[in-house]
mmCIF file of C-alpha atoms and ligand atoms in Angstrom:
data_model
loop_
_atom_site.group_PDB
_atom_site.id
_atom_site.type_symbol
_atom_site.label_atom_id
_atom_site.label_comp_id
_atom_site.label_asym_id
_atom_site.label_seq_id
_atom_site.Cartn_x
_atom_site.Cartn_y
_atom_site.Cartn_z
ATOM 1 C CA MET E 2 0.000 0.000 0.000
ATOM 2 C CA THR E 3 1.384 3.466 -0.830
ATOM 3 C CA ARG E 4 1.567 6.066 1.913
ATOM 4 C CA GLN E 5 -1.264 7.964 0.248
ATOM 5 C CA GLU E 6 -3.442 4.840 0.133
ATOM 6 C CA TYR E 7 -2.630 4.178 3.787
ATOM 7 C CA LEU E 8 -3.592 7.727 4.820
ATOM 8 C CA VAL E 9 -6.849 7.539 2.878
ATOM 9 C CA SER E 10 -7.628 4.117 4.370
ATOM 10 C CA ARG E 11 -7.206 5.596 7.855
ATOM 11 C CA MET E 12 -9.955 8.127 7.043
ATOM 12 C CA ARG E 13 -12.440 5.258 6.716
ATOM 13 C CA GLY E 14 -14.436 6.730 3.888
ATOM 14 C CA PHE E 15 -14.439 10.354 4.981
ATOM 15 C CA ASP E 16 -13.225 12.929 2.449
ATOM 16 C CA THR E 17 -10.729 14.620 4.760
ATOM 17 C CA THR E 18 -9.803 13.916 8.370
ATOM 18 C CA ILE E 19 -12.738 12.758 10.419
ATOM 19 C CA PHE E 20 -12.585 15.973 12.472
ATOM 20 C CA SER E 21 -12.764 18.378 9.520
ATOM 21 C CA GLU E 22 -15.394 16.256 7.817
ATOM 22 C CA MET E 23 -17.646 16.068 10.858
ATOM 23 C CA SER E 24 -17.271 19.799 11.642
ATOM 24 C CA ALA E 25 -18.264 20.573 8.052
ATOM 25 C CA LEU E 26 -21.231 18.210 8.426
ATOM 26 C CA ALA E 27 -22.256 20.024 11.626
ATOM 27 C CA VAL E 28 -22.263 23.364 9.799
ATOM 28 C CA ARG E 29 -24.118 21.923 6.790
ATOM 29 C CA THR E 30 -26.865 20.350 8.905
ATOM 30 C CA GLY E 31 -27.022 23.033 11.611
ATOM 31 C CA SER E 32 -26.185 20.367 14.199
ATOM 32 C CA ILE E 33 -24.717 20.737 17.663
ATOM 33 C CA ASN E 34 -21.068 19.861 17.159
ATOM 34 C CA LEU E 35 -19.740 17.542 19.860
ATOM 35 C CA GLY E 36 -17.310 16.021 17.360
ATOM 36 C CA GLN E 37 -14.051 17.903 16.841
ATOM 37 C CA GLY E 38 -12.475 18.876 20.155
ATOM 38 C CA PHE E 39 -12.442 22.657 20.341
ATOM 39 C CA PRO E 40 -13.928 24.929 23.018
ATOM 40 C CA ASP E 41 -16.757 27.293 22.087
ATOM 41 C CA THR E 42 -15.582 30.007 24.501
ATOM 42 C CA ASP E 43 -12.306 31.893 24.672
ATOM 43 C CA GLY E 44 -9.721 31.202 27.343
ATOM 44 C CA PRO E 45 -8.128 33.755 29.716
ATOM 45 C CA ALA E 46 -8.607 37.332 28.452
ATOM 46 C CA GLU E 47 -4.983 38.294 29.248
ATOM 47 C CA VAL E 48 -3.727 35.678 26.799
ATOM 48 C CA PHE E 49 -5.974 36.843 23.995
ATOM 49 C CA GLU E 50 -5.120 40.507 24.687
ATOM 50 C CA ALA E 51 -1.430 39.616 24.593
ATOM 51 C CA ALA E 52 -1.843 38.230 21.058
ATOM 52 C CA VAL E 53 -3.510 41.429 19.853
ATOM 53 C CA GLU E 54 -0.878 43.498 21.637
ATOM 54 C CA ALA E 55 1.932 41.461 20.037
ATOM 55 C CA ILE E 56 0.550 42.141 16.544
ATOM 56 C CA ARG E 57 0.238 45.857 17.335
ATOM 57 C CA ALA E 58 3.780 45.864 18.754
ATOM 58 C CA GLY E 59 5.068 44.599 15.413
ATOM 59 C CA HIS E 60 5.906 40.966 16.248
ATOM 60 C CA ASN E 61 4.848 39.974 12.762
ATOM 61 C CA GLN E 62 7.984 38.679 11.061
ATOM 62 C CA TYR E 63 9.750 35.320 11.237
ATOM 63 C CA PRO E 64 10.569 34.478 14.833
ATOM 64 C CA PRO E 65 13.734 32.461 15.647
ATOM 65 C CA GLY E 66 13.637 28.869 14.368
ATOM 66 C CA ARG E 67 13.387 27.241 17.773
ATOM 67 C CA GLY E 68 10.806 29.751 19.024
ATOM 68 C CA ILE E 69 11.172 33.151 20.664
ATOM 69 C CA PRO E 70 13.554 33.015 23.645
ATOM 70 C CA ALA E 71 10.884 34.297 26.042
ATOM 71 C CA LEU E 72 8.571 31.399 25.167
ATOM 72 C CA ARG E 73 11.306 28.775 25.427
ATOM 73 C CA GLN E 74 12.144 30.227 28.848
ATOM 74 C CA ALA E 75 8.456 30.224 29.845
ATOM 75 C CA ILE E 76 8.125 26.555 28.804
ATOM 76 C CA ALA E 77 11.247 25.610 30.788
ATOM 77 C CA ASP E 78 9.897 27.550 33.798
ATOM 78 C CA HIS E 79 6.559 25.741 33.449
ATOM 79 C CA GLN E 80 8.215 22.305 33.485
ATOM 80 C CA GLN E 81 10.183 23.343 36.574
ATOM 81 C CA ARG E 82 7.275 24.921 38.434
ATOM 82 C CA TYR E 83 4.707 22.176 37.867
ATOM 83 C CA TYR E 84 6.875 19.070 37.691
ATOM 84 C CA GLY E 85 10.359 19.872 39.047
ATOM 85 C CA LEU E 86 11.884 19.113 35.618
ATOM 86 C CA THR E 87 14.836 21.245 34.520
ATOM 87 C CA TYR E 88 15.277 21.980 30.799
ATOM 88 C CA ASP E 89 17.780 24.304 29.171
ATOM 89 C CA PRO E 90 15.606 26.702 27.141
ATOM 90 C CA ASP E 91 18.284 27.075 24.455
ATOM 91 C CA ARG E 92 19.152 23.422 23.904
ATOM 92 C CA GLU E 93 16.239 21.384 25.234
ATOM 93 C CA VAL E 94 13.075 23.253 24.220
ATOM 94 C CA LEU E 95 11.651 23.602 20.709
ATOM 95 C CA VAL E 96 8.501 25.514 19.775
ATOM 96 C CA THR E 97 6.423 23.893 17.023
ATOM 97 C CA ALA E 98 3.270 24.512 14.986
ATOM 98 C CA GLY E 99 1.051 22.762 17.505
ATOM 99 C CA ALA E 100 1.657 19.316 18.919
ATOM 100 C CA THR E 101 0.766 17.961 15.493
ATOM 101 C CA GLU E 102 3.966 19.288 13.964
ATOM 102 C CA ALA E 103 5.983 18.138 16.970
ATOM 103 C CA ILE E 104 4.663 14.600 16.447
ATOM 104 C CA ALA E 105 5.325 14.640 12.693
ATOM 105 C CA ALA E 106 8.792 16.141 13.076
ATOM 106 C CA THR E 107 9.663 13.556 15.738
ATOM 107 C CA MET E 108 8.630 10.637 13.532
ATOM 108 C CA LEU E 109 10.369 12.049 10.451
ATOM 109 C CA ALA E 110 13.508 12.856 12.433
ATOM 110 C CA LEU E 111 13.922 9.566 14.248
ATOM 111 C CA CYS E 112 12.406 6.792 12.129
ATOM 112 C CA GLU E 113 14.056 4.999 9.239
ATOM 113 C CA SER E 114 11.904 3.189 6.723
ATOM 114 C CA GLY E 115 10.613 -0.029 8.289
ATOM 115 C CA ASP E 116 11.238 1.018 11.888
ATOM 116 C CA GLU E 117 8.423 0.215 14.287
ATOM 117 C CA VAL E 118 6.622 2.644 16.562
ATOM 118 C CA ILE E 119 4.548 1.215 19.404
ATOM 119 C CA VAL E 120 1.469 3.320 20.177
ATOM 120 C CA LEU E 121 -1.455 3.001 22.542
ATOM 121 C CA GLU E 122 -4.680 2.231 20.720
ATOM 122 C CA PRO E 123 -7.136 3.895 20.297
ATOM 123 C CA THR E 124 -4.624 6.232 18.667
ATOM 124 C CA TYR E 125 -4.995 9.948 17.945
ATOM 125 C CA ASP E 126 -5.224 10.110 14.173
ATOM 126 C CA SER E 127 -2.096 12.124 13.420
ATOM 127 C CA TYR E 128 0.152 9.471 14.984
ATOM 128 C CA SER E 129 -0.621 6.815 12.421
ATOM 129 C CA ALA E 130 -0.390 9.370 9.612
ATOM 130 C CA SER E 131 2.971 10.725 10.804
ATOM 131 C CA ILE E 132 4.332 7.219 11.276
ATOM 132 C CA ALA E 133 3.220 6.340 7.732
ATOM 133 C CA LEU E 134 4.744 9.522 6.307
ATOM 134 C CA ALA E 135 8.044 8.535 7.922
ATOM 135 C CA GLY E 136 7.805 5.130 6.212
ATOM 136 C CA ALA E 137 7.664 3.497 9.632
ATOM 137 C CA VAL E 138 5.266 0.827 10.893
ATOM 138 C CA LEU E 139 2.648 1.338 13.602
ATOM 139 C CA ARG E 140 2.448 -1.364 16.283
ATOM 140 C CA PRO E 141 -0.735 -0.752 18.283
ATOM 141 C CA VAL E 142 -1.211 -1.926 21.863
ATOM 142 C CA THR E 143 -4.872 -1.741 22.774
ATOM 143 C CA LEU E 144 -6.264 -0.126 25.910
ATOM 144 C CA HIS E 145 -9.358 -2.292 26.276
ATOM 145 C CA HIS E 146 -12.650 -0.596 27.015
ATOM 146 C CA PRO E 147 -14.328 0.325 29.253
ATOM 147 C CA GLU E 148 -11.451 0.647 31.785
ATOM 148 C CA TYR E 149 -8.677 1.363 29.255
ATOM 149 C CA ARG E 150 -5.910 0.141 31.586
ATOM 150 C CA LEU E 151 -2.429 -0.298 30.203
ATOM 151 C CA ASP E 152 -1.432 -3.933 29.678
ATOM 152 C CA ILE E 153 2.335 -3.751 30.134
ATOM 153 C CA ASP E 154 2.759 -7.368 29.028
ATOM 154 C CA ALA E 155 1.175 -6.452 25.711
ATOM 155 C CA VAL E 156 3.575 -3.499 25.375
ATOM 156 C CA ARG E 157 6.495 -5.788 26.210
ATOM 157 C CA ALA E 158 5.333 -8.309 23.622
ATOM 158 C CA ALA E 159 5.169 -5.549 20.988
ATOM 159 C CA VAL E 160 8.839 -4.605 21.441
ATOM 160 C CA SER E 161 10.998 -6.054 18.661
ATOM 161 C CA PRO E 162 14.495 -5.477 17.269
ATOM 162 C CA ARG E 163 12.874 -2.981 14.858
ATOM 163 C CA THR E 164 11.255 -0.918 17.628
ATOM 164 C CA ARG E 165 12.439 2.667 17.276
ATOM 165 C CA LEU E 166 9.995 4.514 19.506
ATOM 166 C CA LEU E 167 7.351 3.865 22.111
ATOM 167 C CA MET E 168 4.653 6.521 22.117
ATOM 168 C CA ILE E 169 2.147 7.202 24.862
ATOM 169 C CA ASN E 170 -0.548 9.811 25.429
ATOM 170 C CA SER E 171 -1.932 10.800 28.827
ATOM 171 C CA PRO E 172 -4.486 12.234 29.441
ATOM 172 C CA HIS E 173 -5.549 10.117 26.506
ATOM 173 C CA ASN E 174 -7.599 11.095 23.466
ATOM 174 C CA PRO E 175 -10.176 9.654 22.751
ATOM 175 C CA THR E 176 -10.713 7.601 25.946
ATOM 176 C CA GLY E 177 -10.195 10.257 28.642
ATOM 177 C CA ARG E 178 -7.932 7.845 30.509
ATOM 178 C CA VAL E 179 -5.192 9.322 32.739
ATOM 179 C CA LEU E 180 -2.415 6.771 33.211
ATOM 180 C CA ASP E 181 -1.589 6.195 36.889
ATOM 181 C CA ARG E 182 1.820 6.014 38.516
ATOM 182 C CA ALA E 183 1.946 2.202 38.409
ATOM 183 C CA GLU E 184 1.265 2.145 34.662
ATOM 184 C CA LEU E 185 3.806 4.893 33.958
ATOM 185 C CA THR E 186 6.392 3.174 36.149
ATOM 186 C CA ALA E 187 5.906 -0.041 34.207
ATOM 187 C CA ILE E 188 6.492 1.854 30.949
ATOM 188 C CA ALA E 189 9.579 3.564 32.381
ATOM 189 C CA GLU E 190 11.043 0.273 33.603
ATOM 190 C CA LEU E 191 10.487 -1.349 30.230
ATOM 191 C CA ALA E 192 12.002 1.634 28.403
ATOM 192 C CA VAL E 193 15.114 1.530 30.590
ATOM 193 C CA GLU E 194 15.413 -2.261 30.307
ATOM 194 C CA ARG E 195 15.086 -2.226 26.493
ATOM 195 C CA ASP E 196 16.844 1.117 25.997
ATOM 196 C CA LEU E 197 13.850 2.716 24.254
ATOM 197 C CA ILE E 198 13.143 6.351 23.456
ATOM 198 C CA VAL E 199 9.611 7.240 24.528
ATOM 199 C CA VAL E 200 7.485 9.986 22.998
ATOM 200 C CA THR E 201 4.813 11.275 25.354
ATOM 201 C CA ASP E 202 1.924 13.417 24.140
ATOM 202 C CA GLU E 203 0.779 15.502 27.112
ATOM 203 C CA VAL E 204 -1.357 18.127 25.365
ATOM 204 C CA TYR E 205 -4.108 17.623 27.970
ATOM 205 C CA GLU E 206 -1.648 17.895 30.887
ATOM 206 C CA HIS E 207 -3.766 20.537 32.627
ATOM 207 C CA LEU E 208 -7.038 18.723 31.946
ATOM 208 C CA ALA E 209 -6.681 15.748 34.304
ATOM 209 C CA PHE E 210 -9.721 15.869 36.567
ATOM 210 C CA ASP E 211 -9.656 12.951 38.976
ATOM 211 C CA ARG E 212 -5.990 12.030 39.244
ATOM 212 C CA ALA E 213 -2.851 14.167 38.951
ATOM 213 C CA HIS E 214 -1.149 14.132 35.579
ATOM 214 C CA ILE E 215 2.324 12.601 35.933
ATOM 215 C CA PRO E 216 4.795 13.528 33.189
ATOM 216 C CA LEU E 217 6.693 10.435 32.071
ATOM 217 C CA ALA E 218 9.978 12.388 32.117
ATOM 218 C CA THR E 219 9.748 12.659 35.926
ATOM 219 C CA LEU E 220 10.129 8.885 36.380
ATOM 220 C CA PRO E 221 13.543 7.370 37.171
ATOM 221 C CA GLY E 222 15.774 6.941 34.130
ATOM 222 C CA MET E 223 13.326 8.726 31.818
ATOM 223 C CA ARG E 224 14.357 12.359 31.515
ATOM 224 C CA ASP E 225 16.935 11.851 28.794
ATOM 225 C CA ARG E 226 15.069 9.153 26.880
ATOM 226 C CA THR E 227 11.737 10.997 26.771
ATOM 227 C CA ILE E 228 10.487 13.409 24.133
ATOM 228 C CA THR E 229 7.713 15.366 25.844
ATOM 229 C CA ILE E 230 5.205 17.031 23.542
ATOM 230 C CA SER E 231 2.600 19.546 24.633
ATOM 231 C CA SER E 232 0.547 22.399 23.259
ATOM 232 C CA ALA E 233 -1.051 25.659 24.338
ATOM 233 C CA GLY E 234 -4.277 24.893 22.480
ATOM 234 C CA LYS E 235 -6.041 22.913 25.201
ATOM 235 C CA THR E 236 -4.624 24.666 28.256
ATOM 236 C CA PHE E 237 -5.641 28.138 27.056
ATOM 237 C CA SER E 238 -8.617 27.238 24.834
ATOM 238 C CA CYS E 239 -6.935 28.477 21.650
ATOM 239 C CA THR E 240 -6.776 25.387 19.454
ATOM 240 C CA GLY E 241 -6.614 27.546 16.311
ATOM 241 C CA TRP E 242 -3.333 29.201 17.301
ATOM 242 C CA LYS E 243 -1.218 26.069 16.881
ATOM 243 C CA VAL E 244 1.563 26.711 19.355
ATOM 244 C CA GLY E 245 3.102 23.486 20.613
ATOM 245 C CA TRP E 246 6.451 22.418 21.976
ATOM 246 C CA VAL E 247 8.966 19.676 22.580
ATOM 247 C CA CYS E 248 11.125 19.214 25.684
ATOM 248 C CA ALA E 249 13.919 16.649 25.361
ATOM 249 C CA SER E 250 17.660 16.110 25.712
ATOM 250 C CA PRO E 251 19.869 18.305 23.478
ATOM 251 C CA ALA E 252 20.541 15.482 20.990
ATOM 252 C CA LEU E 253 16.860 14.578 20.598
ATOM 253 C CA THR E 254 15.802 18.237 20.442
ATOM 254 C CA ASP E 255 18.416 18.897 17.747
ATOM 255 C CA ALA E 256 17.109 15.968 15.701
ATOM 256 C CA VAL E 257 13.492 17.149 15.883
ATOM 257 C CA ALA E 258 14.481 20.791 15.242
ATOM 258 C CA THR E 259 16.418 19.810 12.122
ATOM 259 C CA THR E 260 13.262 18.291 10.653
ATOM 260 C CA LYS E 261 10.868 20.948 11.970
ATOM 261 C CA GLN E 262 12.743 23.727 10.157
ATOM 262 C CA PHE E 263 11.893 22.202 6.788
ATOM 263 C CA LEU E 264 8.270 21.485 7.653
ATOM 264 C CA THR E 265 7.127 24.939 8.762
ATOM 265 C CA TYR E 266 10.458 26.702 9.383
ATOM 266 C CA VAL E 267 8.893 28.784 12.186
ATOM 267 C CA ASN E 268 5.399 29.496 13.399
ATOM 268 C CA GLY E 269 3.008 32.217 14.594
ATOM 269 C CA ALA E 270 5.202 34.972 16.111
ATOM 270 C CA PRO E 271 2.421 36.950 17.872
ATOM 271 C CA PHE E 272 0.855 33.795 19.299
ATOM 272 C CA GLN E 273 4.183 32.810 20.797
ATOM 273 C CA HIS E 274 4.214 36.116 22.687
ATOM 274 C CA ALA E 275 0.674 35.459 23.877
ATOM 275 C CA ILE E 276 1.566 32.026 25.241
ATOM 276 C CA VAL E 277 4.392 33.600 27.254
ATOM 277 C CA ALA E 278 1.616 35.558 28.985
ATOM 278 C CA GLY E 279 -0.444 32.372 29.364
ATOM 279 C CA LEU E 280 2.299 30.329 30.950
ATOM 280 C CA ALA E 281 2.944 33.204 33.383
ATOM 281 C CA LEU E 282 -0.655 33.105 34.682
ATOM 282 C CA PRO E 283 -1.040 32.088 38.334
ATOM 283 C CA GLU E 284 -1.723 28.385 38.788
ATOM 284 C CA ASN E 285 -5.261 28.982 40.032
ATOM 285 C CA ARG E 286 -6.222 30.506 36.668
ATOM 286 C CA ILE E 287 -5.196 27.330 34.880
ATOM 287 C CA GLU E 288 -6.970 25.253 37.529
ATOM 288 C CA ASP E 289 -10.142 27.269 36.860
ATOM 289 C CA ILE E 290 -10.119 26.113 33.245
ATOM 290 C CA ALA E 291 -9.849 22.489 34.398
ATOM 291 C CA THR E 292 -12.576 22.945 37.022
ATOM 292 C CA ASN E 293 -14.932 24.377 34.452
ATOM 293 C CA LEU E 294 -14.238 21.496 32.091
ATOM 294 C CA ARG E 295 -14.690 18.935 34.862
ATOM 295 C CA ASN E 296 -18.141 20.411 35.482
ATOM 296 C CA ARG E 297 -18.909 20.155 31.776
ATOM 297 C CA ARG E 298 -17.775 16.540 31.807
ATOM 298 C CA ASP E 299 -20.062 15.785 34.731
ATOM 299 C CA GLN E 300 -22.946 17.563 33.048
ATOM 300 C CA LEU E 301 -22.597 15.656 29.791
ATOM 301 C CA ARG E 302 -21.952 12.336 31.561
ATOM 302 C CA ASP E 303 -25.084 12.746 33.686
ATOM 303 C CA GLY E 304 -27.094 13.763 30.643
ATOM 304 C CA LEU E 305 -25.882 10.822 28.585
ATOM 305 C CA LEU E 306 -26.615 8.422 31.447
ATOM 306 C CA ALA E 307 -30.094 9.897 31.822
ATOM 307 C CA ALA E 308 -30.554 9.380 28.073
ATOM 308 C CA GLY E 309 -29.916 5.686 28.695
ATOM 309 C CA LEU E 310 -26.460 5.595 27.152
ATOM 310 C CA ASP E 311 -23.651 3.401 28.397
ATOM 311 C CA VAL E 312 -20.927 5.947 29.347
ATOM 312 C CA HIS E 313 -17.314 4.939 29.940
ATOM 313 C CA PRO E 314 -15.290 6.476 32.785
ATOM 314 C CA CYS E 315 -13.390 9.652 31.788
ATOM 315 C CA GLU E 316 -10.620 11.134 33.940
ATOM 316 C CA GLY E 317 -9.392 13.941 31.674
ATOM 317 C CA THR E 318 -9.281 15.576 28.196
ATOM 318 C CA TYR E 319 -12.267 17.011 26.336
ATOM 319 C CA PHE E 320 -13.934 13.677 25.594
ATOM 320 C CA LEU E 321 -16.445 11.107 26.834
ATOM 321 C CA THR E 322 -16.965 7.715 25.217
ATOM 322 C CA VAL E 323 -20.298 5.909 24.992
ATOM 323 C CA ASP E 324 -21.103 2.448 23.715
ATOM 324 C CA VAL E 325 -24.083 2.766 21.384
ATOM 325 C CA ALA E 326 -24.581 -0.997 21.552
ATOM 326 C CA SER E 327 -26.868 -0.076 24.472
ATOM 327 C CA LEU E 328 -29.135 1.563 21.845
ATOM 328 C CA GLY E 329 -29.052 -1.567 19.714
ATOM 329 C CA GLU E 330 -26.511 0.032 17.336
ATOM 330 C CA SER E 331 -23.475 -2.064 16.427
ATOM 331 C CA ASP E 332 -21.691 0.348 14.064
ATOM 332 C CA GLY E 333 -20.541 3.658 15.563
ATOM 333 C CA LEU E 334 -19.470 4.966 12.160
ATOM 334 C CA ALA E 335 -22.926 4.459 10.629
ATOM 335 C CA PHE E 336 -24.475 5.841 13.819
ATOM 336 C CA CYS E 337 -22.382 9.057 13.641
ATOM 337 C CA ARG E 338 -23.060 9.494 9.935
ATOM 338 C CA ALA E 339 -26.819 9.304 10.564
ATOM 339 C CA LEU E 340 -26.914 11.272 13.825
ATOM 340 C CA PRO E 341 -26.948 14.821 12.339
ATOM 341 C CA GLU E 342 -30.013 14.042 10.209
ATOM 342 C CA ARG E 343 -31.723 12.052 12.963
ATOM 343 C CA ILE E 344 -31.360 14.444 15.892
ATOM 344 C CA GLY E 345 -28.997 17.275 14.927
ATOM 345 C CA VAL E 346 -25.923 16.199 16.916
ATOM 346 C CA VAL E 347 -22.422 15.454 15.635
ATOM 347 C CA ALA E 348 -20.073 12.986 17.360
ATOM 348 C CA ILE E 349 -16.960 11.048 16.323
ATOM 349 C CA PRO E 350 -16.952 7.255 15.777
ATOM 350 C CA SER E 351 -14.134 5.917 17.956
ATOM 351 C CA SER E 352 -13.432 3.220 15.356
ATOM 352 C CA VAL E 353 -11.390 5.797 13.408
ATOM 353 C CA PHE E 354 -8.802 5.646 16.198
ATOM 354 C CA TYR E 355 -8.196 1.897 15.735
ATOM 355 C CA LEU E 356 -6.309 -0.047 13.092
ATOM 356 C CA ASP E 357 -8.914 -2.786 13.486
ATOM 357 C CA PRO E 358 -11.728 -1.652 15.798
ATOM 358 C CA GLY E 359 -13.129 -5.122 16.500
ATOM 359 C CA PRO E 360 -15.334 -4.855 19.609
ATOM 360 C CA ALA E 361 -14.719 -1.067 19.711
ATOM 361 C CA ARG E 362 -16.844 -0.658 16.568
ATOM 362 C CA SER E 363 -19.842 0.517 18.580
ATOM 363 C CA LEU E 364 -17.975 3.217 20.540
ATOM 364 C CA VAL E 365 -18.667 6.903 19.953
ATOM 365 C CA ARG E 366 -16.793 9.967 21.280
ATOM 366 C CA PHE E 367 -18.554 13.140 22.436
ATOM 367 C CA ALA E 368 -16.668 16.402 23.176
ATOM 368 C CA PHE E 369 -17.782 18.253 26.325
ATOM 369 C CA CYS E 370 -15.602 21.405 25.886
ATOM 370 C CA LYS E 371 -18.772 23.385 25.129
ATOM 371 C CA GLN E 372 -21.040 25.828 26.956
ATOM 372 C CA ALA E 373 -23.478 24.337 29.461
ATOM 373 C CA ALA E 374 -26.494 25.384 27.362
ATOM 374 C CA VAL E 375 -25.033 23.718 24.280
ATOM 375 C CA LEU E 376 -24.486 20.461 26.176
ATOM 376 C CA ASP E 377 -28.016 20.651 27.566
ATOM 377 C CA GLY E 378 -29.372 21.055 24.048
ATOM 378 C CA ALA E 379 -27.377 18.069 22.834
ATOM 379 C CA VAL E 380 -28.572 15.900 25.720
ATOM 380 C CA ARG E 381 -32.205 16.835 25.035
ATOM 381 C CA ARG E 382 -31.748 15.663 21.460
ATOM 382 C CA LEU E 383 -29.971 12.482 22.531
ATOM 383 C CA VAL E 384 -32.838 11.614 24.872
ATOM 384 C CA GLU E 385 -34.992 11.478 21.742
ATOM 385 C CA LEU E 386 -32.825 8.643 20.493
ATOM 386 C CA SER E 387 -33.575 6.360 23.387
ATOM 387 C CA THR E 388 -37.261 7.197 23.146
ATOM 388 C CA HIS E 389 -37.115 6.527 19.374
ATOM 389 C CA ARG E 390 -38.508 9.890 18.445
ATOM 390 C CA VAL E 391 -37.100 11.960 15.618
ATOM 391 C CA ARG E 392 -36.461 15.695 15.918
ATOM 392 C CA SER E 393 -39.322 17.707 14.510
ATOM 393 C CA PRO E 394 -38.384 20.282 11.850
ATOM 394 C CA ALA E 395 -37.324 23.657 13.324
HETATM 395 N N1 PMP P 2 -2.412 15.116 20.464
HETATM 396 C C1 PMP P 2 -3.641 14.871 20.913
HETATM 397 C C2 PMP P 2 -3.877 13.718 21.812
HETATM 398 C C3 PMP P 2 -4.700 15.704 20.535
HETATM 399 O O1 PMP P 2 -5.931 15.460 20.969
HETATM 400 C C4 PMP P 2 -4.451 16.783 19.682
HETATM 401 C C5 PMP P 2 -5.615 17.616 19.236
HETATM 402 N N2 PMP P 2 -5.469 18.859 19.282
HETATM 403 C C6 PMP P 2 -3.141 17.006 19.244
HETATM 404 C C7 PMP P 2 -2.144 16.143 19.652
HETATM 405 C C8 PMP P 2 -2.773 18.121 18.332
HETATM 406 O O2 PMP P 2 -2.544 19.303 19.025
HETATM 407 P P1 PMP P 2 -2.308 20.686 18.271
HETATM 408 O O3 PMP P 2 -3.641 21.266 17.962
HETATM 409 O O4 PMP P 2 -1.516 21.506 19.247
HETATM 410 O O5 PMP P 2 -1.529 20.403 17.035
HETATM 411 N N1 LIG P 3 -7.709 17.090 19.038
HETATM 412 C C1 LIG P 3 -9.014 17.419 18.554
HETATM 413 C C2 LIG P 3 -9.862 16.158 18.499
HETATM 414 O O1 LIG P 3 -9.392 15.086 18.767
HETATM 415 C C3 LIG P 3 -8.978 18.078 17.192
HETATM 416 C C4 LIG P 3 -8.346 17.230 16.166
HETATM 417 C C5 LIG P 3 -8.237 17.858 14.816
HETATM 418 O O2 LIG P 3 -9.014 18.712 14.438
HETATM 419 N N2 LIG P 3 -7.276 17.412 14.079
HETATM 420 O O3 LIG P 3 -11.007 16.248 18.190
#
C-alpha cells in the first residue's frame, strides 16, 4: 500500500480527516457539534489581549527557528514549576506549529523506513499518519474498554528489534484515561530495560480531573530518553493558534528541530508572545479552566446516562466515550453518519482511532468542551434517540 493509500484508508471513507469532515457536516446540517475537540468560549482574556498586543507591537515577522527566547524560557519555567523538571531553554526546548507538527517532526527525524513505533490504541489520528509519512510501521497496543488500563505485558510483547519509539498519550484522546503512577512506572522500567526512546503526548496535561497528571519524564531513568510534547491549544482554549512544543535532551531536540525547520520553518510569532503571557498566569487561573471542564464533563456524563447511554469512565481531556450498543446500534461509524439528520448532533466514531476496531466498533466519542447550554441542548436531542422519536423540523 502506498503512503497515500494508507492515509486515505485511515480516514475510513471520509473525504478529509474525520474531524474536519464532521465539523463541516455540523455546519451543513445546523447540528450541535460535539465532534471535533475545540472549546466554544475563549480562554483567559490576558492571553488573547497579549496576542492582539503582540501584533500591534510589530511581532509579525519570522521568529527564531526554535521559538522566541521568552517562550522557550516560559516553557522551561513551566516544566520546573509544575513538575520539578529542569530543561535548558536554548538546547532542550523547541517551539512547534502545535503538537501535530511536533509529532510529525519527531517521527520524520527519528524513524528509518521499516522502523516500528509502538502506540497506545485507540490512537490519535495524526500518529498513524505521521508514522506512515516517515515510512515506519505502527504497532498498536490496545487499551481495552471500558477501563482502558495499560497492559504492560502487551507493550512488552510488541517490542521487537525494529522498535524505534514507544509513544504514549496521557491524558488520553479519545478515551479520557489518565495513566496512573503504576502504569507509567511499568512503561519507564520497560524503556530503561530495552533502551527505548519514549514519545509522550501531554497536550491535555492541565485537563486531568480525577488524578494528577504525571509527566513520564519525571520517572527514574526517563528524563533523557523521553520526548515530551505539549501544546497551548487545550490549556488556554486556543486550538486555532497552533503553538506546541517539545522538551527533550539536546541530541533529541536537535534531531526534531532539524526536521521541523523544513516542515514549517517557524510558526506564529504573535501567538508565541501570547503564550508567554499564558504560561505566566497564576496556577489557580489554569486550575479554573480544568474545574470548568470537569463540570462540563459531569454535566454531559449525567445527561448521557439519563438518556440511557452506556458511558465509559473519563478522567481527563475534552472527551467522553459511549457504547451505542446499548441503543441496539453495532456500528458507531454508521451511527455518527446518521446522527446529524436524525437528531442534529455530531459525534466522532471511535473506530477511526483503531487499526482494526473489533469490539470497539460501537464506541462513539462526544466532546464536552462546550457551553453548558449547548451540552443541555445536545442531551435533550440524545434523549430522543432512546425514546425513538425523531427531531421535529425547526
Ligand atoms: N495530540 C492529541 C492527543 C490531541 O488530541 C491533539 C488535538 N489537538 C493534538 C495532539 C494536536 O494538538 P495541536 O492542535 O496543538 O496540534
Ligand atoms: N484534538 C481534537 C480532536 O481530537 C482536534 C483534532 C483535529 O481537528 N485534528 O477532536
